[in-house]
mmCIF file of C-alpha atoms (C1' of nucleotides) in Angstrom:
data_model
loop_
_atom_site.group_PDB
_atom_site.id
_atom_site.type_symbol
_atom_site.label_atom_id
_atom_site.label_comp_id
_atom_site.label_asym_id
_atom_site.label_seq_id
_atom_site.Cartn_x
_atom_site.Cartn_y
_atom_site.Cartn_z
ATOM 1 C CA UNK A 1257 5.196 -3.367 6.376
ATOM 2 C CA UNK A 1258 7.105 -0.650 4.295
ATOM 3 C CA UNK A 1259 4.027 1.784 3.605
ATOM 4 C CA UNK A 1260 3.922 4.590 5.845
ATOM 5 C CA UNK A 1261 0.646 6.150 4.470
ATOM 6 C CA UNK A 1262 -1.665 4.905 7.040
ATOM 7 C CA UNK A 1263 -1.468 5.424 10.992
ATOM 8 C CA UNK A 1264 1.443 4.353 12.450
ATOM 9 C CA UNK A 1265 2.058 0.501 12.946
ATOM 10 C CA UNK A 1266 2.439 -1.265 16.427
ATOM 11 C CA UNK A 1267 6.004 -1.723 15.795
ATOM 12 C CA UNK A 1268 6.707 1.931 14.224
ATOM 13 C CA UNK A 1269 9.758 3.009 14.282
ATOM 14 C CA UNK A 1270 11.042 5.871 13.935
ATOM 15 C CA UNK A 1271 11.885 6.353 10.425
ATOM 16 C CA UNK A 1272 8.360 6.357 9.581
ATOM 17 C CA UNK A 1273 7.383 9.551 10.946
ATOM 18 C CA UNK A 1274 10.201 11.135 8.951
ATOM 19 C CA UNK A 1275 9.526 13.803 7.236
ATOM 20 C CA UNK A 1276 12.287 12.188 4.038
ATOM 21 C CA UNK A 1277 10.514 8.969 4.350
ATOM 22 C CA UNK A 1278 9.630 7.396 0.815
ATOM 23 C CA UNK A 1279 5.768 6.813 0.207
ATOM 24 C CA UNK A 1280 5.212 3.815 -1.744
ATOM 25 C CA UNK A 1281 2.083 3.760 -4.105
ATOM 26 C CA UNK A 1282 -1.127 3.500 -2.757
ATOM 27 C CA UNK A 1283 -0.242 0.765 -0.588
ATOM 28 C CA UNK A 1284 -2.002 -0.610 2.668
ATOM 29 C CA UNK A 1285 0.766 -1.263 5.405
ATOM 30 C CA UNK A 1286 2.706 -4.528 4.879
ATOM 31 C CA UNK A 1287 1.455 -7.480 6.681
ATOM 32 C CA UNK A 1288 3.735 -8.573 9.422
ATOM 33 C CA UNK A 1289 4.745 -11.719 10.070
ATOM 34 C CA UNK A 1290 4.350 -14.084 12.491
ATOM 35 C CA UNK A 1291 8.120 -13.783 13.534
ATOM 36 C CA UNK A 1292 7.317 -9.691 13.575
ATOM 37 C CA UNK A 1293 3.813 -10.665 15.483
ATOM 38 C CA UNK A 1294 6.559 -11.839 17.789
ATOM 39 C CA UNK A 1295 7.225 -8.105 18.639
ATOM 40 C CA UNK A 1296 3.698 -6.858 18.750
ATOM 41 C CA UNK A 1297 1.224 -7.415 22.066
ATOM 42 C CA UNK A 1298 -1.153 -9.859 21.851
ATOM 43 C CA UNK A 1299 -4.152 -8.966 20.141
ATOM 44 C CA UNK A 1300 -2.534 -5.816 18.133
ATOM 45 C CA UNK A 1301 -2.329 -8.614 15.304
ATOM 46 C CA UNK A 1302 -4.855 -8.026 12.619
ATOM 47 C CA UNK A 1303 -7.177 -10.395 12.495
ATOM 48 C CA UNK A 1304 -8.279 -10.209 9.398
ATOM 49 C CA UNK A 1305 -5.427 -11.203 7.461
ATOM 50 C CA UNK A 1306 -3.295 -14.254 7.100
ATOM 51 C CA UNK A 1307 -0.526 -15.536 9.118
ATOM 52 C CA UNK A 1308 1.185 -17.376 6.511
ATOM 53 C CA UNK A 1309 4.760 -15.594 6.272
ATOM 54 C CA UNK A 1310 5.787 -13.490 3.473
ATOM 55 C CA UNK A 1311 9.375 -14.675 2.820
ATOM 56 C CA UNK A 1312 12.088 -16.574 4.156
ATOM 57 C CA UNK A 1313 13.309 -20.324 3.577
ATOM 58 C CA UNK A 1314 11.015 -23.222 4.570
ATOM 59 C CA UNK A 1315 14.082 -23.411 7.702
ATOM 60 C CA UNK A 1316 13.047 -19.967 8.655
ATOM 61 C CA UNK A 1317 9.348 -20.403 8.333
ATOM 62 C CA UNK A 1318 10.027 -23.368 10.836
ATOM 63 C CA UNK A 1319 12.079 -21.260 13.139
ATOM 64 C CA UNK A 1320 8.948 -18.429 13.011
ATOM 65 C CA UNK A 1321 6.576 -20.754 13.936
ATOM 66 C CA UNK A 1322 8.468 -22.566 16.262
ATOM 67 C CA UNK A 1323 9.199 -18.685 18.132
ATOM 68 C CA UNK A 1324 5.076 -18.308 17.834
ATOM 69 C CA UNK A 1325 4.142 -21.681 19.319
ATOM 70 C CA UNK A 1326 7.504 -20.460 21.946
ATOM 71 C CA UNK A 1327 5.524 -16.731 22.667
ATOM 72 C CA UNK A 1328 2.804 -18.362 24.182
ATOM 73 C CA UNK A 1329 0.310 -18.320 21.209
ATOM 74 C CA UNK A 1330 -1.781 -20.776 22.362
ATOM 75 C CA UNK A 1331 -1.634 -20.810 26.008
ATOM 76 C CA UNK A 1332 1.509 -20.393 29.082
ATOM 77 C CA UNK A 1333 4.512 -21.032 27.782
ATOM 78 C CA UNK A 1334 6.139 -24.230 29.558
ATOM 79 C CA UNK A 1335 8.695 -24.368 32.415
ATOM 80 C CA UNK A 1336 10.881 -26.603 30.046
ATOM 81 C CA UNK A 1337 10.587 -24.466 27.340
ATOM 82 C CA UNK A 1338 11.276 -21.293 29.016
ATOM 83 C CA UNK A 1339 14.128 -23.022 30.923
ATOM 84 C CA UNK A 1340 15.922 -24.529 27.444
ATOM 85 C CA UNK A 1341 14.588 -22.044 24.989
ATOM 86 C CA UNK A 1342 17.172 -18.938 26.678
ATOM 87 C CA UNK A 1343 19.668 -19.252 24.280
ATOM 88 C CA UNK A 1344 16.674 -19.926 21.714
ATOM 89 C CA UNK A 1345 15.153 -16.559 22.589
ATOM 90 C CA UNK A 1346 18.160 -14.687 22.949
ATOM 91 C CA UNK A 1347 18.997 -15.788 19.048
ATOM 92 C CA UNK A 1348 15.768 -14.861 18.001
ATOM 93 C CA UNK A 1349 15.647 -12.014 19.918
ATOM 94 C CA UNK A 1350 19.096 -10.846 17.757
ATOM 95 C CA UNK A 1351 17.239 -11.602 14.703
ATOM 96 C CA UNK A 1352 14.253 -9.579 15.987
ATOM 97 C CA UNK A 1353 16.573 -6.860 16.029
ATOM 98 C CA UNK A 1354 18.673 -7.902 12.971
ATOM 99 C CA UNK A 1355 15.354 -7.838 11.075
ATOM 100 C CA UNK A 1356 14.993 -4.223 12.145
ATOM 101 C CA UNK A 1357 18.692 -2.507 11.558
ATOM 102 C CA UNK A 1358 17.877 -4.088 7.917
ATOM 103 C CA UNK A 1359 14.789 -2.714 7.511
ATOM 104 C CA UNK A 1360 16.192 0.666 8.756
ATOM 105 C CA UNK A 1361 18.944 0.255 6.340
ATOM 106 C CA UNK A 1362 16.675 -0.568 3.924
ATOM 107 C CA UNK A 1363 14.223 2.542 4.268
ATOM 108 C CA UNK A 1364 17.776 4.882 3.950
ATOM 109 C CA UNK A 1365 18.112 3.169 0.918
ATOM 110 C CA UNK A 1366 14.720 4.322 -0.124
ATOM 111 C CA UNK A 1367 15.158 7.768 1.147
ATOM 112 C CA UNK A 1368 18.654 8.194 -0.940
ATOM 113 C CA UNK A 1369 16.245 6.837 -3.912
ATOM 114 C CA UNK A 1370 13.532 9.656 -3.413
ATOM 115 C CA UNK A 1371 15.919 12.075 -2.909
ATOM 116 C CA UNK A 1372 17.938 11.142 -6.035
ATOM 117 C CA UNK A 1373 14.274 10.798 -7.938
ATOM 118 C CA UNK A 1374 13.839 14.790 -7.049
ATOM 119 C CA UNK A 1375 16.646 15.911 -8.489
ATOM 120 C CA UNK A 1376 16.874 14.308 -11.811
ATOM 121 C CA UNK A 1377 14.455 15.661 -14.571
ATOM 122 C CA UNK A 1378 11.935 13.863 -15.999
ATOM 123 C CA UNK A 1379 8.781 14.385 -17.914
ATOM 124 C CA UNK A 1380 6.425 11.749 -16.207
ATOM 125 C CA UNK A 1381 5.380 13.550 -13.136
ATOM 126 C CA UNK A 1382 2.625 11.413 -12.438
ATOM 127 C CA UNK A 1383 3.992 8.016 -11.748
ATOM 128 C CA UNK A 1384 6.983 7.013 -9.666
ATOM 129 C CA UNK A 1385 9.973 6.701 -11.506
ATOM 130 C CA UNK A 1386 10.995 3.018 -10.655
ATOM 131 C CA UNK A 1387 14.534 1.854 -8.507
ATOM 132 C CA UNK A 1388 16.470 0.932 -12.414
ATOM 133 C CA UNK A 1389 14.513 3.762 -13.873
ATOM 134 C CA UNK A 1390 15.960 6.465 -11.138
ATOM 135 C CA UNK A 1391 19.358 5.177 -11.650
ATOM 136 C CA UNK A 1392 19.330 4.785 -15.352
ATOM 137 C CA UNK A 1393 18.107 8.291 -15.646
ATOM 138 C CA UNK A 1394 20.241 9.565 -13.021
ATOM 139 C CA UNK A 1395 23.708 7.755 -15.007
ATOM 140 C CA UNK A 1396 22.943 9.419 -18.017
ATOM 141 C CA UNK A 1397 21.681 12.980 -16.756
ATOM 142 C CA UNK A 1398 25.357 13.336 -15.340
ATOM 143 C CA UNK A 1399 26.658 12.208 -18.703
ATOM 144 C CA UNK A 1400 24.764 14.895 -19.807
ATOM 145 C CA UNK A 1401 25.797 17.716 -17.748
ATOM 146 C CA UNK A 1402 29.587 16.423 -18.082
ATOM 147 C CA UNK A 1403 29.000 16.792 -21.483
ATOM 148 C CA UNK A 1404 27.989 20.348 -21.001
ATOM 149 C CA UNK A 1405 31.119 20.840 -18.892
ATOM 150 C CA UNK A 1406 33.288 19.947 -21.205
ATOM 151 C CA UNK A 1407 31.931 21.567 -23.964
ATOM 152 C CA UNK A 1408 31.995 24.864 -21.518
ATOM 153 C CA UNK A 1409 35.465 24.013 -20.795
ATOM 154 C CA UNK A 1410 36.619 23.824 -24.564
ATOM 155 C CA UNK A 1411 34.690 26.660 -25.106
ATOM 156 C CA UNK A 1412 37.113 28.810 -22.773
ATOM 157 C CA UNK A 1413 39.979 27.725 -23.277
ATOM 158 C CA UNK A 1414 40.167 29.789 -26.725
ATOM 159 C CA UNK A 1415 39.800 32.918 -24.501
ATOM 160 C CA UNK A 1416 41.885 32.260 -21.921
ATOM 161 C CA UNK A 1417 44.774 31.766 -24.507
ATOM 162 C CA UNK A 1418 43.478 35.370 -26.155
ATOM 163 C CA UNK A 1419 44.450 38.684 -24.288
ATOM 164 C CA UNK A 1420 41.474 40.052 -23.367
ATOM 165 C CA UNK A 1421 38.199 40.918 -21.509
ATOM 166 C CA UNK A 1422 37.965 37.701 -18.564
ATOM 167 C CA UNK A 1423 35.932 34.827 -19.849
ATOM 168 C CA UNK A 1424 33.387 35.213 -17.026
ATOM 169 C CA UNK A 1425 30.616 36.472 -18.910
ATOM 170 C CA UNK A 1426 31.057 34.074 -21.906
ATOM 171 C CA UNK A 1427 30.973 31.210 -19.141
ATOM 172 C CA UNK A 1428 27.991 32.501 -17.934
ATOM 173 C CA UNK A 1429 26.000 32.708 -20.856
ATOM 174 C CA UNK A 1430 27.275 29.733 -22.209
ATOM 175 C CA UNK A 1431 26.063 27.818 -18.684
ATOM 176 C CA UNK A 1432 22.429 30.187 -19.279
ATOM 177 C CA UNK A 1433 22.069 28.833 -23.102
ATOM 178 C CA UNK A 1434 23.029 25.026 -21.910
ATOM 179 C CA UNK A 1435 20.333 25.355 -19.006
ATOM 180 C CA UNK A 1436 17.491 26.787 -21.289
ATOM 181 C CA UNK A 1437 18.486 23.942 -24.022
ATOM 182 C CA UNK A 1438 18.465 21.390 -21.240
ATOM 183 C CA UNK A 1439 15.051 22.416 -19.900
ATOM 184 C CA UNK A 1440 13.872 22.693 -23.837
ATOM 185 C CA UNK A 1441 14.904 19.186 -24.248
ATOM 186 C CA UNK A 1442 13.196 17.987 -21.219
ATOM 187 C CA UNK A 1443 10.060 19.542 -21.788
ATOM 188 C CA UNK A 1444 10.307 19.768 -25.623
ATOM 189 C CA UNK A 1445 10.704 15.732 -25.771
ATOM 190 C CA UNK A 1446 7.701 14.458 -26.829
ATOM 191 C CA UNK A 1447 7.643 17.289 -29.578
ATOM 192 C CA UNK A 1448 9.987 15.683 -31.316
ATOM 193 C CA UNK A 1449 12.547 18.809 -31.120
ATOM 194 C CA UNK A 1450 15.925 18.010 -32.175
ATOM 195 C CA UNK A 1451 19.338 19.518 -31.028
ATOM 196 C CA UNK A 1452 22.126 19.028 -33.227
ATOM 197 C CA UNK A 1453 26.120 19.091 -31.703
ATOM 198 C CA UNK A 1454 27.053 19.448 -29.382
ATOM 199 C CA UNK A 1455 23.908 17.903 -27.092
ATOM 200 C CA UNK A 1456 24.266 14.250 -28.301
ATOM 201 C CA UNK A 1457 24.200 13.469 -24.359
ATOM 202 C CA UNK A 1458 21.285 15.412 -23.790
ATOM 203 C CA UNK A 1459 19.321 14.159 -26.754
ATOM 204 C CA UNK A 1460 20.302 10.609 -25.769
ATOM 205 C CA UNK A 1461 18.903 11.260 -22.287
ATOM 206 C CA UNK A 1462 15.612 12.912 -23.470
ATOM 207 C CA UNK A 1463 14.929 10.349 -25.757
ATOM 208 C CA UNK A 1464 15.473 8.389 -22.706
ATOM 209 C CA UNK A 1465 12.871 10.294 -20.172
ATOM 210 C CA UNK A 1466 10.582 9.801 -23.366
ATOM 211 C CA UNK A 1467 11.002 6.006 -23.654
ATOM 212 C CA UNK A 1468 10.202 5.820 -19.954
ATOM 213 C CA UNK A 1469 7.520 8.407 -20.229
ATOM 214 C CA UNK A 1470 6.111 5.937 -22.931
ATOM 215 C CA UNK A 1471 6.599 2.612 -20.836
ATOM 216 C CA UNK A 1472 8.756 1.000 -23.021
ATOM 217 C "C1'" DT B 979 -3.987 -13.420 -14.948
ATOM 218 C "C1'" DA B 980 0.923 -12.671 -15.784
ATOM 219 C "C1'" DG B 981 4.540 -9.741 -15.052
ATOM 220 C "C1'" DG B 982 6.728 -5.846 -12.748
ATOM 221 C "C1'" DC B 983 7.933 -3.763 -8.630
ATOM 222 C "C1'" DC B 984 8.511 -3.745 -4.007
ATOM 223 C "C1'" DA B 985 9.095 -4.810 1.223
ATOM 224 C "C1'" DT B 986 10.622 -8.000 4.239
ATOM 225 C "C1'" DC B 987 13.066 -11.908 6.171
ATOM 226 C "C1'" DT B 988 17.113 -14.496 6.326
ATOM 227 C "C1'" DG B 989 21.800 -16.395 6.430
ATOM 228 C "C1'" DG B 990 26.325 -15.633 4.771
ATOM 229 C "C1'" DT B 991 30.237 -12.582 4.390
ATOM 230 C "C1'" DC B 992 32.833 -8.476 5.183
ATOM 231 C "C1'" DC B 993 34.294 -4.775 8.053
ATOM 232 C "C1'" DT B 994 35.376 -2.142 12.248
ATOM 233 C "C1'" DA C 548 31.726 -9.696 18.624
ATOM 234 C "C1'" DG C 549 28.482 -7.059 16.551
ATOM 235 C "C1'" DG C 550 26.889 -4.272 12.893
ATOM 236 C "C1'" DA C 551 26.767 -3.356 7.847
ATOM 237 C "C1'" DC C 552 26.186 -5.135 3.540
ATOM 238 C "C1'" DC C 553 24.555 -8.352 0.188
ATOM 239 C "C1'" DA C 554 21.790 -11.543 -2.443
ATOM 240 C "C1'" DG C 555 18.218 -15.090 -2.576
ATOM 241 C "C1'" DA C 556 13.548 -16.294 -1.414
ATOM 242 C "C1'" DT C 557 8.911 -15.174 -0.706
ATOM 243 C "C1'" DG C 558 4.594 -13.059 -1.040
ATOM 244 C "C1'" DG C 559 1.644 -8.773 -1.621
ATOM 245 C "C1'" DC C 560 0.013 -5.039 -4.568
ATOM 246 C "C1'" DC C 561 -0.751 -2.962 -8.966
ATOM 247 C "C1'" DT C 562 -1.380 -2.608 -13.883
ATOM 248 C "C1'" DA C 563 -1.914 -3.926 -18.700
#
DNA sequence: TAGGCCATCTGGTCCT
DNA sequence: AGGACCAGATGGCCTA
């Protein structure tokens, strides 16, 4: 599971209907496994794909098939086994929902991701920036804008030392020119436009958006 | 087809 | 005690 671009799944929760939720690539829904089947009503399983598992240890796997055979896959469960498999089912029952927080926790995880993708410039608007690629960019875009900071900073401390008119304006355009150099170097990248001081930071990080832009 | 990326499961550990 | 967090394992999908 983990794609939320088709109909809702048997077991949807309720994280996939929101509105934040990350879309993966064109995906089909993830297949569930037979210790997730557990959860689902007989006959909502899709027949048409495999039961084998898609992780956990070869323990596990034993465990998941042991809870199918238990759920009455083939036919009424046993007295015996429903009268010593309580504690059985009540552990798997905490994994069940185990399983779930995680994935919940997991799909927060995502949406901080998405969110963090939307806010950080970058030239390839057609493809997904990748998990490392988000937070590389991200690491050095707020070098970048420190760097800006600081050069503001230096920048005013001159006046503030001067009697004067009040360094607001001068901050202001200094922020404006920094914003329309930032937004040159983003989109100005693959032109091979150069910035000299103070913007190492910001040519460092285009450079960057264009390696990724490039694949490399 | 190999490699990258990802979702999910799982058990261990930490935290409240 | 129970939930959060983490990392390893596994397998599916996609792309070059």
């Amino acid at each position: 599971m983990g794609s939320q671009l088709e109909g809702p799944h048997p077991a949807t929760t309720s994280w996939e209907n929101q509105p934040g939720a990350m879309k993966t690539k064109n995906r089909p829904p993830r297949r569930r496994t037979p210790m997730q089947d557990t959860e689902a009503t007989p006959g909502e399983q899709t027949p048409d794909r495999p039961q084998s598992g898609s992780g956990g240890s070869e323990l596990t796997k034993g465990l998941r098939s042991r809870t199918a055979r238990a759920s009455g896959g083939r036919g009424e469960v046993s007295r015996r086994r429903q009268g010593s498999g309580g504690r059985r089912e009540n552990s798997v029952q905490r994994r069940l929902e185990s399983n779930e927080r995680e994935r919940q926790r997991m799909h927060k995880l995502n949406n901080a991701f998405q969110a963090l993708r939307e806010v950080i410039p970058h030239v390839r608007a057609d493809k997904k920036l990748s998990k490392i690629e988000t937070l590389t960019l991200a690491k050095n875009y707020i070098k970048s804008l420190t760097a800006t900071i600081l050069t503001m900073s230096s920048s005013r401390l001159p006046g503030l030392e001067a009697p004067g008119p009040a360094p607001g304006p001068k901050l202001y355009q200094h922020y404006h020119h920094q914003q329309q150099q930032q937004q040159q170097q983003v989109a100005g990248a693959m032109l091979g436009v150069t910035e000299d001081q103070p913007q190492g930071h910001l040519q460092r990080y285009s450079t960057q958006i264009h390696s990724f832009r490039e694949g490399s």
